[in-house]
Amino acid sequence: MPAPGGDPLAVPPLLALALLAMGWIAGSFPSAVLVGRAAGIDPRTQGERNPGASNVWRLAGPRAGLAVLVLDAAKALLPALVGWAAAGYWGAVTGAV
């Protein structure tokens, strides 16, 4: 059975590196910490000490938790969309990694 979207090696190597770097940089954005600070908490030192949406939800409420969830999803979606636009299916997979 052929791979969906064609050949995974069809993504040019420099584009693949750029997408991987974009995904890494986007993933390193500490959305839970920034939202938590805006709400007056530090999720790295409070609650379960995990800077994630569920900890922020418990510490600062549902609005802050949902904001972290949306920002975290956007961090994954942005590089994937750029990869999709640049190289199709395998570009999106590379960007989402």
mmCIF file of C-alpha atoms in Angstrom, residues 1-72:
data_model
loop_
_atom_site.group_PDB
_atom_site.id
_atom_site.type_symbol
_atom_site.label_atom_id
_atom_site.label_comp_id
_atom_site.label_asym_id
_atom_site.label_seq_id
_atom_site.Cartn_x
_atom_site.Cartn_y
_atom_site.Cartn_z
ATOM 1 C CA MET A 1 0.000 0.000 0.000
ATOM 2 C CA PRO A 2 1.514 3.357 -0.976
ATOM 3 C CA ALA A 3 2.110 6.054 1.618
ATOM 4 C CA PRO A 4 -0.598 8.719 1.848
ATOM 5 C CA GLY A 5 0.368 11.915 0.097
ATOM 6 C CA GLY A 6 3.119 10.372 -2.028
ATOM 7 C CA ASP A 7 6.788 9.920 -1.270
ATOM 8 C CA PRO A 8 7.963 11.168 2.147
ATOM 9 C CA LEU A 9 11.366 11.912 0.637
ATOM 10 C CA ALA A 10 9.747 14.464 -1.680
ATOM 11 C CA VAL A 11 10.132 17.147 1.015
ATOM 12 C CA PRO A 12 13.328 19.042 0.198
ATOM 13 C CA PRO A 13 15.940 18.563 2.957
ATOM 14 C CA LEU A 14 16.332 22.282 3.728
ATOM 15 C CA LEU A 15 12.571 22.688 3.961
ATOM 16 C CA ALA A 16 12.388 19.681 6.263
ATOM 17 C CA LEU A 17 15.062 21.210 8.512
ATOM 18 C CA ALA A 18 13.263 24.555 8.515
ATOM 19 C CA LEU A 19 9.964 22.889 9.425
ATOM 20 C CA LEU A 20 11.581 20.856 12.187
ATOM 21 C CA ALA A 21 13.222 24.011 13.563
ATOM 22 C CA MET A 22 9.907 25.887 13.369
ATOM 23 C CA GLY A 23 8.155 23.092 15.252
ATOM 24 C CA TRP A 24 10.885 23.009 17.886
ATOM 25 C CA ILE A 25 10.780 26.783 18.399
ATOM 26 C CA ALA A 26 6.976 26.828 18.524
ATOM 27 C CA GLY A 27 6.960 23.947 21.005
ATOM 28 C CA SER A 28 9.377 25.747 23.295
ATOM 29 C CA PHE A 29 6.966 28.674 23.740
ATOM 30 C CA PRO A 30 5.812 28.386 27.396
ATOM 31 C CA SER A 31 2.124 29.199 26.947
ATOM 32 C CA ALA A 32 1.100 27.750 30.333
ATOM 33 C CA VAL A 33 3.712 29.821 32.139
ATOM 34 C CA LEU A 34 2.705 33.033 30.361
ATOM 35 C CA VAL A 35 -1.027 32.497 30.892
ATOM 36 C CA GLY A 36 -0.357 31.436 34.477
ATOM 37 C CA ARG A 37 1.652 34.578 35.191
ATOM 38 C CA ALA A 38 -1.138 36.703 33.746
ATOM 39 C CA ALA A 39 -3.495 34.926 36.154
ATOM 40 C CA GLY A 40 -1.113 35.414 39.082
ATOM 41 C CA ILE A 41 0.200 31.834 39.385
ATOM 42 C CA ASP A 42 3.296 29.896 38.391
ATOM 43 C CA PRO A 43 2.273 26.391 37.249
ATOM 44 C CA ARG A 44 5.892 25.200 37.488
ATOM 45 C CA THR A 45 5.915 25.663 41.274
ATOM 46 C CA GLN A 46 2.260 25.186 42.227
ATOM 47 C CA GLY A 47 -0.262 22.367 41.973
ATOM 48 C CA GLU A 48 1.209 19.331 40.274
ATOM 49 C CA ARG A 49 4.174 21.468 39.100
ATOM 50 C CA ASN A 50 3.427 20.686 35.478
ATOM 51 C CA PRO A 51 3.197 23.644 33.090
ATOM 52 C CA GLY A 52 0.197 22.325 31.206
ATOM 53 C CA ALA A 53 -3.417 23.163 30.535
ATOM 54 C CA SER A 54 -4.866 20.868 33.217
ATOM 55 C CA ASN A 55 -2.676 22.307 35.972
ATOM 56 C CA VAL A 56 -3.454 25.874 34.920
ATOM 57 C CA TRP A 57 -7.152 24.919 34.774
ATOM 58 C CA ARG A 58 -7.020 23.667 38.371
ATOM 59 C CA LEU A 59 -4.993 26.614 39.667
ATOM 60 C CA ALA A 60 -6.419 29.563 37.714
ATOM 61 C CA GLY A 61 -9.776 28.330 36.452
ATOM 62 C CA PRO A 62 -11.323 27.097 33.220
ATOM 63 C CA ARG A 63 -10.801 30.275 31.197
ATOM 64 C CA ALA A 64 -7.027 30.227 31.758
ATOM 65 C CA GLY A 65 -6.887 26.454 31.214
ATOM 66 C CA LEU A 66 -8.727 26.717 27.908
ATOM 67 C CA ALA A 67 -6.427 29.553 26.825
ATOM 68 C CA VAL A 68 -3.413 27.303 27.439
ATOM 69 C CA LEU A 69 -5.096 24.429 25.584
ATOM 70 C CA VAL A 70 -5.822 26.624 22.537
ATOM 71 C CA LEU A 71 -2.303 28.094 22.536
ATOM 72 C CA ASP A 72 -0.746 24.634 22.824
#
